[in-house]
Short mmCIF file of C-alpha atoms and ligand atoms in Angstrom, two decimals:
data_model
loop_
_atom_site.label_atom_id
_atom_site.label_comp_id
_atom_site.label_asym_id
_atom_site.label_seq_id
_atom_site.Cartn_x
_atom_site.Cartn_y
_atom_site.Cartn_z
CA MET V 1 30.95 215.68 129.16
CA ASP V 2 27.66 214.01 130.60
CA ALA V 3 25.72 211.22 129.72
CA VAL V 4 22.54 209.11 130.98
CA ILE V 5 22.46 205.51 131.31
CA ARG V 6 19.12 203.74 131.93
CA CYS V 7 18.47 200.18 132.75
CA TRP V 8 15.34 198.35 133.52
CA PRO V 9 15.67 195.38 135.69
CA ALA V 10 12.11 194.50 135.25
CA LEU V 11 12.56 194.01 131.69
CA PRO V 12 15.02 191.30 131.13
CA GLN V 13 15.84 190.02 127.88
CA ALA V 14 17.71 186.81 126.72
CA ARG V 15 20.18 184.77 128.73
CA ILE V 16 23.62 185.92 127.77
CA ALA V 17 25.27 182.44 126.62
CA PRO V 18 28.28 182.02 128.63
CA GLU V 19 29.85 180.50 125.96
CA ILE V 20 30.12 183.77 124.07
CA TYR V 21 33.30 184.36 126.38
CA GLY V 22 35.14 181.57 124.92
CA HIS V 23 38.45 181.12 123.33
CA PHE V 24 40.12 179.51 120.29
CA SER V 25 43.65 177.68 120.14
CA GLU V 26 45.10 176.83 116.75
CA HIS V 27 48.34 174.95 115.89
CA VAL V 28 50.06 178.15 114.84
CA GLY V 29 53.10 179.48 116.06
CA ARG V 30 53.67 179.27 119.68
CA CYS V 31 49.87 178.90 120.50
CA ILE V 32 49.72 175.06 121.29
CA TYR V 33 53.32 174.64 121.59
CA GLU V 34 55.25 176.24 124.43
CA GLY V 35 51.97 178.54 124.88
CA ILE V 36 50.21 175.47 126.40
CA TRP V 37 51.91 172.11 125.85
CA VAL V 38 55.40 171.89 127.07
CA GLY V 39 55.54 167.90 127.32
CA ASN V 40 58.04 166.69 129.45
CA SER V 41 60.48 169.72 129.18
CA ARG V 42 62.18 170.39 132.36
CA GLY V 43 62.16 173.62 133.96
CA ILE V 44 58.57 174.49 132.72
CA PRO V 45 56.09 173.36 135.69
CA ASN V 46 53.46 171.31 134.02
CA GLN V 47 50.82 168.49 134.46
CA ASN V 48 50.96 165.84 132.28
CA GLY V 49 52.81 168.28 129.76
CA ILE V 50 50.02 171.18 130.17
CA ARG V 51 52.04 174.59 131.66
CA LEU V 52 50.63 175.26 135.02
CA ASP V 53 50.78 178.87 135.03
CA VAL V 54 48.35 179.09 131.87
CA LEU V 55 46.16 176.40 133.27
CA ALA V 56 45.85 178.49 136.45
CA ALA V 57 45.39 181.65 134.84
CA LEU V 58 42.81 180.16 132.30
CA LYS V 59 41.02 178.36 135.47
CA HIS V 60 40.53 181.68 137.33
CA LEU V 61 38.63 182.99 134.13
CA ARG V 62 36.46 179.86 134.24
CA VAL V 63 36.93 179.56 130.47
CA PRO V 64 33.27 178.11 129.11
CA GLY V 65 34.84 176.65 125.70
CA ILE V 66 37.95 176.28 123.55
CA ARG V 67 38.06 175.67 119.65
CA TRP V 68 40.69 173.40 118.40
CA PRO V 69 42.67 172.35 116.43
CA GLY V 70 42.00 175.56 113.88
CA GLY V 71 41.55 177.74 112.05
CA CYS V 72 42.95 176.88 108.43
CA PHE V 73 45.36 174.20 110.22
CA ALA V 74 41.68 172.09 110.61
CA ASP V 75 41.01 171.28 107.15
CA ASP V 76 44.52 169.63 106.75
CA TYR V 77 44.51 167.99 109.90
CA HIS V 78 44.11 164.17 110.22
CA TRP V 79 43.27 163.29 113.69
CA LYS V 80 44.94 159.80 113.67
CA ASP V 81 48.30 161.47 112.93
CA GLY V 82 47.91 162.88 116.70
CA ILE V 83 47.15 159.76 119.07
CA GLY V 84 49.01 156.99 120.40
CA PRO V 85 52.44 156.75 121.78
CA PRO V 86 54.24 160.04 121.22
CA LYS V 87 57.16 158.41 119.86
CA SER V 88 55.17 156.71 117.06
CA ARG V 89 53.31 159.95 115.70
CA SER V 90 54.59 161.24 112.47
CA GLN V 91 56.04 164.44 111.71
CA THR V 92 53.50 166.53 109.29
CA VAL V 93 53.58 169.76 107.41
CA ASN V 94 51.34 172.39 108.83
CA LEU V 95 50.50 173.79 105.33
CA TRP V 96 49.12 177.14 106.30
CA TRP V 97 51.52 178.20 108.94
CA ARG V 98 54.54 176.90 107.37
CA GLN V 99 55.76 174.75 110.43
CA VAL V 100 56.70 171.00 111.04
CA GLU V 101 53.93 169.64 113.27
CA PRO V 102 55.16 166.97 115.70
CA ASN V 103 51.72 166.05 116.64
CA THR V 104 52.52 165.36 120.24
CA PHE V 105 49.52 167.47 121.07
CA GLY V 106 46.56 165.54 119.88
CA THR V 107 42.96 164.71 120.71
CA ASP V 108 43.80 163.25 123.92
CA GLU V 109 45.87 165.75 124.96
CA PHE V 110 43.53 168.40 124.01
CA LEU V 111 40.74 166.97 125.84
CA HIS V 112 42.54 166.23 128.81
CA PHE V 113 43.63 170.00 128.80
CA CYS V 114 39.78 170.80 128.53
CA GLU V 115 39.17 168.09 131.58
CA ALA V 116 41.91 169.88 133.66
CA LEU V 117 40.52 173.19 132.86
CA GLY V 118 37.02 172.25 133.29
CA THR V 119 36.03 173.61 130.03
CA THR V 120 34.01 172.42 127.15
CA PRO V 121 35.66 171.25 123.97
CA TYR V 122 34.68 172.66 120.61
CA ILE V 123 36.53 170.36 117.61
CA CYS V 124 36.59 171.47 114.16
CA ALA V 125 36.66 168.48 111.77
CA ASN V 126 38.48 168.52 108.53
CA VAL V 127 36.46 169.01 105.42
CA GLY V 128 38.91 170.55 103.09
CA THR V 129 41.15 167.22 102.90
CA GLY V 130 39.15 165.00 104.80
CA SER V 131 36.05 162.78 104.41
CA PRO V 132 32.83 162.10 106.24
CA ARG V 133 34.36 158.62 107.24
CA GLU V 134 37.37 160.43 108.91
CA ALA V 135 35.05 162.97 110.72
CA ARG V 136 32.52 160.19 111.70
CA ASP V 137 35.75 158.03 113.10
CA TRP V 138 36.81 161.14 115.03
CA VAL V 139 33.19 161.25 116.68
CA GLU V 140 33.39 157.67 117.54
CA TYR V 141 36.66 158.16 118.95
CA CYS V 142 35.77 160.63 121.22
CA ASN V 143 32.11 159.63 122.17
CA PHE V 144 31.17 155.96 121.76
CA SER V 145 30.73 154.08 124.77
CA GLY V 146 30.18 150.53 123.36
CA ASP V 147 33.09 148.08 122.44
CA SER V 148 34.26 149.11 119.15
CA SER V 149 37.83 149.31 118.14
CA LEU V 150 38.07 153.09 118.14
CA ALA V 151 36.59 153.20 121.78
CA GLU V 152 39.05 150.48 122.75
CA LEU V 153 41.72 152.34 121.04
CA ARG V 154 40.78 155.16 123.10
CA ALA V 155 40.79 153.10 126.37
CA GLY V 156 44.44 152.11 125.30
CA ASN V 157 45.40 155.66 125.00
CA GLY V 158 44.05 156.13 128.68
CA HIS V 159 40.64 157.23 128.52
CA LYS V 160 38.35 154.50 128.83
CA ARG V 161 35.14 156.51 129.45
CA PRO V 162 33.87 158.57 126.52
CA TYR V 163 34.97 162.33 126.31
CA SER V 164 31.27 163.19 125.27
CA VAL V 165 32.29 165.87 122.82
CA LYS V 166 29.22 167.91 122.20
CA HIS V 167 30.26 170.78 119.92
CA TRP V 168 31.79 169.82 116.45
CA GLY V 169 32.48 172.39 113.35
CA VAL V 170 32.20 170.94 110.10
CA GLY V 171 35.32 172.64 108.58
CA ASN V 172 36.53 176.16 108.79
CA GLU V 173 36.40 178.92 106.32
CA ASN V 174 35.47 176.60 103.58
CA TRP V 175 34.88 179.52 101.12
CA GLY V 176 38.72 179.95 101.28
CA CYS V 177 41.62 177.80 103.07
CA GLY V 178 38.96 175.00 103.80
CA GLY V 179 38.76 173.95 100.36
CA ASN V 180 37.56 177.16 98.33
CA PHE V 181 33.97 175.85 97.72
CA THR V 182 31.29 177.91 96.53
CA GLY V 183 28.08 177.90 99.12
CA ARG V 184 26.32 175.24 97.25
CA GLU V 185 29.08 172.70 96.92
CA TYR V 186 29.84 173.45 100.84
CA ALA V 187 26.22 172.81 101.73
CA LYS V 188 26.48 169.13 99.62
CA GLU V 189 29.66 168.08 101.58
CA TYR V 190 28.00 169.68 104.80
CA ILE V 191 25.01 167.20 104.40
CA ARG V 192 27.26 164.17 103.93
CA PHE V 193 29.75 164.87 106.93
CA ALA V 194 26.61 165.90 109.21
CA THR V 195 24.54 162.99 108.30
CA TYR V 196 27.36 160.42 109.59
CA MET V 197 28.45 162.70 112.47
CA ARG V 198 25.25 163.11 113.80
CA ALA V 199 24.33 159.40 113.34
CA MET V 200 27.15 158.38 115.18
CA SER V 201 26.46 160.63 118.30
CA PRO V 202 22.98 162.15 118.05
CA ASP V 203 23.38 164.71 120.69
CA ILE V 204 26.41 166.57 119.17
CA GLU V 205 25.61 170.13 118.20
CA LEU V 206 27.01 171.03 114.45
CA TYR V 207 28.75 174.57 113.38
CA ALA V 208 28.36 175.09 110.02
CA CYS V 209 31.02 177.35 108.24
CA GLY V 210 29.06 180.74 107.30
CA ALA V 211 30.13 183.85 105.30
CA SER V 212 32.88 186.28 106.96
CA PHE V 213 31.84 189.61 105.25
CA GLY V 214 35.55 191.28 105.48
CA ASP V 215 34.63 192.95 102.43
CA TYR V 216 30.75 193.35 101.68
CA ARG V 217 31.64 193.60 97.73
CA ASN V 218 32.94 189.88 97.67
CA PRO V 219 30.19 188.11 95.91
CA ILE V 220 31.31 184.74 97.46
CA GLN V 221 30.56 186.09 100.89
CA ASN V 222 27.34 187.53 100.13
CA ASP V 223 25.80 184.64 98.41
CA TRP V 224 27.43 181.92 100.60
CA ASN V 225 24.93 181.95 103.60
CA ARG V 226 21.89 181.98 101.35
CA GLU V 227 23.34 179.11 98.94
CA PHE V 228 24.14 177.07 101.96
CA CYS V 229 20.69 177.83 103.92
CA ASN V 230 18.66 177.33 100.75
CA GLU V 231 20.02 173.50 100.42
CA LEU V 232 19.74 173.05 104.43
CA ARG V 233 16.42 174.32 104.79
CA ARG V 234 15.00 170.75 104.23
CA HIS V 235 17.17 169.10 106.70
CA ASP V 236 17.17 169.43 110.37
CA MET V 237 21.05 169.32 110.38
CA VAL V 238 22.55 172.70 111.55
CA ASP V 239 22.48 174.15 114.86
CA HIS V 240 25.01 176.99 114.29
CA ILE V 241 26.48 178.80 111.69
CA THR V 242 29.99 180.71 112.07
CA LEU V 243 31.18 184.12 111.47
CA HIS V 244 34.88 185.43 111.55
CA ARG V 245 35.72 189.33 111.99
CA TYR V 246 39.30 190.52 112.72
CA PHE V 247 39.96 194.21 113.33
CA SER V 248 42.90 196.38 112.36
CA ARG V 249 43.70 199.87 111.93
CA GLY V 250 47.37 201.17 111.96
CA SER V 251 49.57 198.98 113.67
CA ALA V 252 49.44 197.42 117.44
CA ARG V 253 51.35 200.21 119.04
CA GLY V 254 51.78 202.49 115.96
CA PHE V 255 48.27 204.03 115.57
CA SER V 256 47.22 207.74 114.96
CA GLU V 257 44.21 209.68 116.83
CA SER V 258 42.03 208.79 114.02
CA GLU V 259 43.07 205.05 113.65
CA TYR V 260 42.32 204.88 117.41
CA TYR V 261 38.70 205.69 116.91
CA ALA V 262 38.15 204.09 113.72
CA LEU V 263 39.06 200.55 115.05
CA PHE V 264 35.90 201.14 117.36
CA ALA V 265 33.88 202.39 114.37
CA ASP V 266 34.67 199.08 112.95
CA VAL V 267 32.71 197.24 115.50
CA LEU V 268 29.91 198.39 113.52
CA ALA V 269 30.96 196.34 110.83
CA LEU V 270 30.42 193.29 113.17
CA GLU V 271 27.04 194.37 113.98
CA ARG V 272 26.39 194.55 110.10
CA ASP V 273 27.81 190.97 109.77
CA LEU V 274 25.32 189.96 112.65
CA GLU V 275 22.37 191.49 110.71
CA LEU V 276 23.20 189.90 107.57
CA THR V 277 23.45 186.69 109.05
CA ASP V 278 20.45 187.07 111.10
CA ALA V 279 18.33 188.12 108.22
CA VAL V 280 19.51 185.23 106.11
CA LEU V 281 18.68 182.56 109.08
CA ARG V 282 15.12 184.22 109.82
CA GLU V 283 14.11 183.69 106.14
CA TYR V 284 15.36 180.33 105.87
CA PHE V 285 14.79 178.55 109.28
CA PRO V 286 11.74 180.66 110.30
CA ASP V 287 10.60 178.23 112.71
CA ARG V 288 13.92 177.14 114.27
CA PHE V 289 16.58 178.46 116.42
CA VAL V 290 19.92 178.47 114.61
CA GLY V 291 22.88 180.16 116.56
CA ILE V 292 25.67 182.59 115.44
CA ALA V 293 28.92 181.28 116.38
CA VAL V 294 31.30 183.85 116.24
CA ASP V 295 34.19 181.27 116.40
CA GLU V 296 37.08 183.66 115.78
CA TRP V 297 37.22 187.33 116.26
CA GLY V 298 39.89 189.80 117.55
CA ALA V 299 42.59 192.55 116.52
CA TRP V 300 45.03 191.34 113.65
CA HIS V 301 47.40 193.90 113.44
CA PRO V 302 50.10 193.98 110.52
CA GLU V 303 52.75 192.85 112.90
CA ALA V 304 51.23 189.56 113.02
CA VAL V 305 52.56 187.54 110.11
CA THR V 306 53.09 183.71 109.13
CA GLU V 307 56.95 184.31 109.70
CA ASN V 308 56.67 185.14 113.44
CA GLY V 309 53.72 182.85 114.12
CA LEU V 310 51.06 185.61 114.17
CA GLU V 311 52.68 187.42 117.35
CA GLN V 312 51.57 191.22 118.01
CA PRO V 313 51.88 193.20 121.09
CA GLY V 314 48.51 193.37 123.09
CA THR V 315 47.79 197.01 124.21
CA LEU V 316 45.01 198.75 126.24
CA ARG V 317 43.36 199.66 122.77
CA ASP V 318 43.01 196.04 122.07
CA ALA V 319 41.56 195.52 125.51
CA LEU V 320 39.05 198.01 125.03
CA LEU V 321 38.16 196.66 121.50
CA ALA V 322 37.74 193.51 123.00
CA ALA V 323 35.06 194.86 125.72
CA THR V 324 33.16 196.67 123.18
CA VAL V 325 33.10 193.48 120.87
CA LEU V 326 31.78 191.17 123.81
CA HIS V 327 29.23 193.96 124.23
CA VAL V 328 27.95 193.69 120.83
CA PHE V 329 27.70 189.73 121.68
CA ASN V 330 25.80 190.54 124.84
CA ARG V 331 23.21 192.55 123.13
CA TRP V 332 22.92 189.97 120.42
CA ALA V 333 22.40 187.41 123.16
CA HIS V 334 19.26 186.26 121.48
CA ARG V 335 21.18 184.98 118.59
CA VAL V 336 25.10 184.50 119.34
CA SER V 337 25.53 181.24 120.76
CA MET V 338 29.19 181.32 121.14
CA ALA V 339 32.37 183.37 120.40
CA ASN V 340 35.98 182.51 120.37
CA LEU V 341 38.63 184.90 120.71
CA ALA V 342 41.79 184.27 118.51
CA GLN V 343 44.04 183.08 119.99
CA THR V 344 44.41 182.07 123.88
CA VAL V 345 48.47 182.12 124.16
CA ASN V 346 51.08 184.00 122.25
CA VAL V 347 49.17 184.43 119.05
CA LEU V 348 46.97 187.36 117.72
CA GLN V 349 45.00 188.96 120.38
CA CYS V 350 45.96 186.62 123.18
CA LEU V 351 45.24 186.47 126.98
CA MET V 352 48.84 185.74 127.96
CA VAL V 353 52.30 185.50 126.68
CA THR V 354 54.97 183.01 127.53
CA GLU V 355 58.76 182.90 127.22
CA ARG V 356 60.25 179.54 128.51
CA SER V 357 59.09 179.34 132.10
CA ARG V 358 57.66 182.88 132.28
CA MET V 359 54.28 184.25 131.55
CA PHE V 360 52.41 187.49 131.74
CA LEU V 361 48.85 188.55 131.20
CA THR V 362 47.82 190.88 128.62
CA PRO V 363 45.30 193.81 129.32
CA THR V 364 42.65 191.50 127.18
CA TYR V 365 42.83 189.14 129.95
CA HIS V 366 41.60 191.38 132.28
CA ILE V 367 38.62 192.43 130.13
CA PHE V 368 37.44 188.60 130.29
CA ASP V 369 38.02 188.61 133.90
CA MET V 370 36.25 191.78 134.67
CA MET V 371 33.19 190.83 132.31
CA ARG V 372 32.84 187.26 133.61
CA PRO V 373 29.72 187.86 135.54
CA HIS V 374 27.81 188.75 132.41
CA GLY V 375 28.25 184.95 131.26
CA GLY V 376 24.99 183.13 131.83
CA ALA V 377 23.43 186.44 133.10
CA GLN V 378 20.05 187.92 131.82
CA LEU V 379 20.66 190.82 129.54
CA LEU V 380 18.81 193.95 130.60
CA MET V 381 17.18 196.56 128.58
CA LEU V 382 19.22 199.56 128.38
CA GLN V 383 19.38 203.22 126.90
CA THR V 384 22.29 205.39 126.69
CA GLU V 385 22.49 209.06 125.93
CA GLY V 386 25.84 210.65 125.58
CA PRO V 387 28.42 212.10 123.25
CA THR V 388 29.28 210.38 119.97
CA TYR V 389 31.73 210.66 116.92
CA GLU V 390 31.37 210.07 113.62
CA ALA V 391 33.66 207.70 111.43
CA HIS V 392 33.48 205.33 108.77
CA ALA V 393 33.53 201.71 109.50
CA VAL V 394 35.50 199.13 107.47
CA GLY V 395 33.27 198.33 104.05
CA ILE V 396 30.45 200.56 105.01
CA LYS V 397 29.62 203.62 102.89
CA ASN V 398 28.45 206.09 105.25
CA LYS V 399 29.54 207.71 108.25
CA LYS V 400 27.83 206.69 111.32
CA PRO V 401 27.87 207.91 114.78
CA VAL V 402 29.79 205.97 117.14
CA PRO V 403 28.94 206.15 120.94
CA LEU V 404 32.00 207.34 123.14
CA LEU V 405 30.55 205.34 126.00
CA ASP V 406 29.56 201.60 125.05
CA VAL V 407 27.42 199.94 127.72
CA THR V 408 25.91 196.76 128.48
CA ALA V 409 24.15 195.61 131.56
CA SER V 410 22.88 192.30 132.78
CA MET V 411 21.37 190.92 136.02
CA SER V 412 21.93 187.58 137.97
CA GLY V 413 19.85 187.31 141.42
CA LYS V 414 19.87 190.59 143.04
CA LYS V 415 23.28 191.90 141.15
CA ILE V 416 23.26 194.18 138.14
CA HIS V 417 26.46 194.03 136.18
CA LEU V 418 27.29 197.26 134.26
CA THR V 419 30.25 197.28 131.92
CA VAL V 420 31.21 200.45 130.40
CA VAL V 421 33.96 201.57 127.68
CA ASN V 422 34.80 205.16 127.72
CA LYS V 423 36.53 205.44 124.11
CA SER V 424 37.36 209.23 124.35
CA LEU V 425 41.08 209.70 124.65
CA THR V 426 40.85 212.80 126.25
CA GLU V 427 37.42 213.24 128.16
CA SER V 428 36.20 211.99 131.30
CA ILE V 429 32.56 211.41 130.95
CA GLU V 430 30.18 211.56 133.92
CA ALA V 431 27.19 209.51 133.52
CA HIS V 432 23.91 209.64 135.41
CA ILE V 433 23.05 206.07 136.23
CA ASP V 434 19.01 205.22 136.67
CA ILE V 435 18.51 202.04 137.83
CA ARG V 436 14.64 201.98 136.68
CA GLU V 437 12.44 201.55 140.00
CA GLU V 438 14.79 199.84 142.14
CA THR V 439 16.85 200.85 145.20
CA VAL V 440 20.41 200.05 145.15
CA ALA V 441 21.97 198.83 148.60
CA ALA V 442 25.55 198.67 147.35
CA VAL V 443 27.95 199.26 144.73
CA SER V 444 31.47 197.85 144.01
CA GLY V 445 33.58 198.44 141.04
CA LYS V 446 37.03 197.57 138.98
CA LEU V 447 38.57 199.88 136.47
CA LEU V 448 41.09 198.97 133.70
CA HIS V 449 42.91 202.14 132.80
CA ALA V 450 46.31 203.97 131.57
CA GLU V 451 46.96 207.31 130.27
CA ASP V 452 48.11 205.92 127.13
CA PRO V 453 46.11 203.46 124.89
CA ARG V 454 49.39 202.03 123.45
CA THR V 455 50.50 200.80 127.09
CA VAL V 456 51.39 196.92 127.30
CA ASN V 457 52.22 194.50 129.86
CA SER V 458 55.52 192.95 129.83
CA PHE V 459 57.91 190.40 131.28
CA LYS V 460 59.36 193.49 133.02
CA THR V 461 56.30 195.20 133.81
CA PRO V 462 53.68 192.49 133.80
CA SER V 463 51.11 194.39 135.70
CA ARG V 464 51.32 197.66 134.47
CA ILE V 465 47.67 197.26 133.28
CA ALA V 466 45.60 195.35 135.62
CA ALA V 467 42.26 195.80 137.13
CA ARG V 468 42.07 197.60 140.11
CA ARG V 469 39.36 198.09 142.72
CA ILE V 470 37.41 201.48 142.81
CA ARG V 471 34.80 202.84 145.43
CA PRO V 472 32.18 204.30 143.61
CA THR V 473 30.17 206.56 145.58
CA PHE V 474 26.71 206.51 145.11
CA ASN V 475 24.10 209.08 145.99
CA GLU V 476 20.68 207.60 145.87
CA GLU V 477 19.12 210.80 145.06
CA GLU V 478 21.29 211.55 142.10
CA PRO V 479 23.32 208.43 141.48
CA SER V 480 26.43 208.94 138.95
CA HIS V 481 29.99 207.82 137.93
CA THR V 482 32.72 209.28 136.33
CA PHE V 483 34.37 206.98 133.62
CA PRO V 484 38.10 208.35 133.06
CA PRO V 485 39.06 208.55 129.17
CA ASN V 486 40.32 205.40 127.53
CA SER V 487 39.11 203.16 130.23
CA PHE V 488 36.97 200.02 131.11
CA THR V 489 34.78 199.96 133.95
CA ALA V 490 32.91 197.22 135.64
CA LEU V 491 30.17 198.14 138.25
CA THR V 492 28.09 195.87 140.16
CA PHE V 493 24.97 197.00 142.02
CA THR V 494 23.22 195.12 144.62
CA LEU V 495 19.55 195.67 144.87
CA LYS V 496 17.90 195.93 147.94
O1 AHR S 501 43.37 182.84 113.43
C1 AHR S 501 44.08 182.91 112.39
C2 AHR S 501 43.48 182.28 110.99
O2 AHR S 501 42.79 183.42 110.58
C3 AHR S 501 42.74 181.23 111.12
O3 AHR S 501 43.53 179.96 110.85
C4 AHR S 501 41.68 181.29 110.00
O4 AHR S 501 40.61 180.45 110.21
C5 AHR S 501 41.54 182.47 109.78
O5 AHR S 501 41.43 183.08 108.54
#
């Protein structure tokens, strides 16, 4: 099978926000406790309670940001439960995930974790069961530089300097677990919260809960953004609006060929989510940029249920899905300001799995590693011609053609980063690569591939799926590369 990939280095598009390569860690199952935080448990090497293996693996990715503490957990979380001497912290009920919350990992632990990682924190405040006062106090505790009692409390808890947390979510899924509001009701709440949070710390960026269109027939979701934006259009109070999208076809490892292809077709539904959200933002904020933050996304297979702490195996299929979704965010660089994969360790489409002192990386981890150069680079105009298949995306009526080769290209300095998913289960695809009006001096590459898309890593075989270097042969007269079936390839071209 043949394809053509053309890109135009002379026509750079928007800058790809590094923040779209971000992550999400909620108090659910073993994500925070055991996955990130081991406290003073002996036998698991840690730095002030943060496990070292996870820290090192995340450092290697240069994770741009982490969202915390939820998720549904956020709208029933009261931050004062999680500060001060660990022994005095109360045991509360984690309502949504049916666990007892020890509160030993709270604001200071999260922000120390971010500092150790060199990443940007993104905190989601509680609207559902909280108050504007509680949220504005949280901002004060984190960011106030004067001599207030809350700033002194922070100093007493070991951090004299303000943490200067810039990114604040105003609730999570407030059309559902975050309080079951209508768009109009939420807008009123949002304005109250935002007024006081922003007055406390004028430089913060606020993230409003947006619609998530799992089902396009759901009237609450369809009206939500319109109702919210209509109320907010007179206020300069919203910097980003959020969107969530989870993917599922068959089970994690038990899926048919048609379910394999359907999962990738569902990425069209994410594109549709973005189009719908974008249209409302253009209509209500024609003169102002409001970003779309896809602050929860990933595969959510039927294996992951509350009873097992939302755990599921992570396959090569999931990794290819992640690459395809990240490609969408790259293409939407002009609007997508942040994205966060759910959820960093042990939960849903995680990057790594832990068990006591052991840890292995999932195939999805390698996608983030291989795609890292796109973050902060300039998206390039690109055209791909090649084989397609027809499929129904979830919630979309008509079948649509889905390209088997999914590609994005970006540029930083003299380097072009081209990443390619070949979704075909059986066919290699040879693509002619045309880098318009430029001469290539060198090419290097990495490949993530296995025969079977169900392949996983495990404690026994932790590197069964790992990126390996390839040496692309690149003939200047007729440059081409063959992409194996069921694979992800990252090529770097250095221009003369
Ligand atoms: O990531 C798991 C849950 O999915 C989050 O708590 C919630 O926001 C979403 O519905």
